[in-house]
Amino acid sequence: MSLPPRVYFTLHEASARWGCNIADIAGWADAGRFRILTGITAVRCGDEVIAGKVTLSPMELMPLFRRCGTGPSEGIMRRIQPAGRQDWLLITDPVCGITVAVADMVIMAEEVHAFEDENDMIRRVAAGPGVSTSYDWEGMNIALIVRIFDRGLPETQADLVAEMQEWFADRSDGKKMPDSRSIRRRITPIWRALQRGDA
């Protein structure tokens, strides 16, 4: 049995994943490309009590994201955006705000994946001796080549992804197949290269 997909990536994990500086992540978050979240204990914002998952404003924590790496690891947040809301609330109790640490900041996995898709950031798949994977990607590549050779490309990439997901399902009685996003990441470079060839 495989584990479900992960829900969050820390900023440090995203930085390593994308090969960029944490300052870049703060900039993209400020530009609205994704949200930086953290979890907090109960605070009062006027008449409301807020706790749990909240969005942070990276521009209000700029010293934490210095490109030179000399910034502190914690900062004070005085304004938060509760989950599922668009408005920003001023923390009134504690009056000094709350301490937030870079190590406790996360990005939703779905937003990480969407950002990668939007920017054609196809993850390299590890290969070679000693590398294990729970899916037969090599077998899928062979099935993909045979399918394209025999019948050409389907109308859409989504159709091809669905066929490959069905290929995995057929070999495991529907019990072990990767999600469509993982398949699409491996198919996208092939799809684009063949589309350019057709053009």
Short mmCIF file of N, CA, C and O in Angstrom, two decimals, residues 2-3 13 26-27 34 41 69 89 94 107-108 119-120 124 129 142 175-176 184-185 191-192:
data_model
loop_
_atom_site.label_atom_id
_atom_site.label_comp_id
_atom_site.label_asym_id
_atom_site.label_seq_id
_atom_site.Cartn_x
_atom_site.Cartn_y
_atom_site.Cartn_z
N SER A 2 0.61 2.18 -0.91
CA SER A 2 1.42 3.39 -0.98
C SER A 2 0.77 4.51 -0.17
O SER A 2 -0.44 4.53 0.02
N LEU A 3 1.60 5.42 0.29
CA LEU A 3 1.11 6.55 1.07
C LEU A 3 0.39 7.54 0.14
O LEU A 3 0.71 7.63 -1.04
N GLU A 13 12.22 23.04 1.53
CA GLU A 13 12.02 21.94 0.58
C GLU A 13 11.72 22.48 -0.82
O GLU A 13 12.25 21.97 -1.82
N ALA A 26 9.75 34.01 -1.66
CA ALA A 26 9.01 35.10 -1.04
C ALA A 26 8.48 36.07 -2.11
O ALA A 26 7.34 36.54 -2.02
N GLY A 27 9.29 36.34 -3.11
CA GLY A 27 8.88 37.25 -4.18
C GLY A 27 7.71 36.69 -4.98
O GLY A 27 6.75 37.41 -5.29
N PHE A 34 1.53 31.80 -5.33
CA PHE A 34 1.11 30.81 -4.34
C PHE A 34 1.10 31.49 -2.98
O PHE A 34 1.50 32.65 -2.87
N THR A 41 -1.42 29.26 17.17
CA THR A 41 -2.35 29.05 18.28
C THR A 41 -3.35 30.21 18.28
O THR A 41 -3.19 31.18 17.53
N GLY A 69 21.39 35.68 3.05
CA GLY A 69 21.35 34.68 4.11
C GLY A 69 21.68 35.18 5.49
O GLY A 69 21.88 34.39 6.42
N LEU A 89 -6.46 40.39 8.74
CA LEU A 89 -6.87 40.80 10.08
C LEU A 89 -5.67 41.22 10.91
O LEU A 89 -4.63 40.56 10.90
N PRO A 94 -2.13 38.64 21.17
CA PRO A 94 -1.22 39.56 21.88
C PRO A 94 -0.94 40.83 21.07
O PRO A 94 -0.83 40.77 19.84
N ILE A 107 4.07 25.69 1.88
CA ILE A 107 3.25 25.96 0.69
C ILE A 107 2.44 24.70 0.44
O ILE A 107 2.95 23.58 0.55
N MET A 108 1.16 24.86 0.12
CA MET A 108 0.32 23.70 -0.19
C MET A 108 0.92 22.95 -1.38
O MET A 108 1.34 23.57 -2.37
N ASN A 119 5.13 26.80 -15.06
CA ASN A 119 6.46 27.25 -15.48
C ASN A 119 7.29 26.14 -16.13
O ASN A 119 8.51 26.26 -16.23
N ASP A 120 6.61 25.07 -16.56
CA ASP A 120 7.28 23.96 -17.26
C ASP A 120 8.46 23.41 -16.45
O ASP A 120 9.52 23.09 -17.01
N ARG A 124 13.11 16.12 -12.59
CA ARG A 124 13.92 15.01 -13.09
C ARG A 124 13.60 13.77 -12.28
O ARG A 124 13.53 13.81 -11.06
N PRO A 129 21.37 2.61 -10.34
CA PRO A 129 21.47 1.59 -9.30
C PRO A 129 21.12 2.15 -7.94
O PRO A 129 21.49 3.27 -7.60
N ILE A 142 7.77 2.17 -22.38
CA ILE A 142 7.69 1.21 -23.49
C ILE A 142 6.26 1.15 -24.03
O ILE A 142 6.03 1.18 -25.25
N LYS A 175 -5.20 -1.46 -8.12
CA LYS A 175 -4.77 -1.18 -6.75
C LYS A 175 -3.56 -0.27 -6.66
O LYS A 175 -3.31 0.33 -5.62
N LYS A 176 -2.78 -0.19 -7.74
CA LYS A 176 -1.52 0.55 -7.64
C LYS A 176 -1.28 1.34 -8.93
O LYS A 176 -0.79 0.79 -9.91
N ARG A 184 1.61 12.84 -16.05
CA ARG A 184 1.70 13.97 -16.97
C ARG A 184 3.09 14.58 -16.99
O ARG A 184 3.59 14.97 -18.04
N ARG A 185 3.75 14.61 -15.83
CA ARG A 185 5.09 15.18 -15.79
C ARG A 185 6.07 14.39 -16.65
O ARG A 185 7.00 14.96 -17.21
N TRP A 191 5.30 14.65 -25.29
CA TRP A 191 4.15 15.22 -26.00
C TRP A 191 4.56 16.50 -26.73
O TRP A 191 4.24 16.68 -27.92
N ARG A 192 5.27 17.36 -26.04
CA ARG A 192 5.66 18.64 -26.67
C ARG A 192 6.63 18.44 -27.83
O ARG A 192 6.53 19.11 -28.86
#
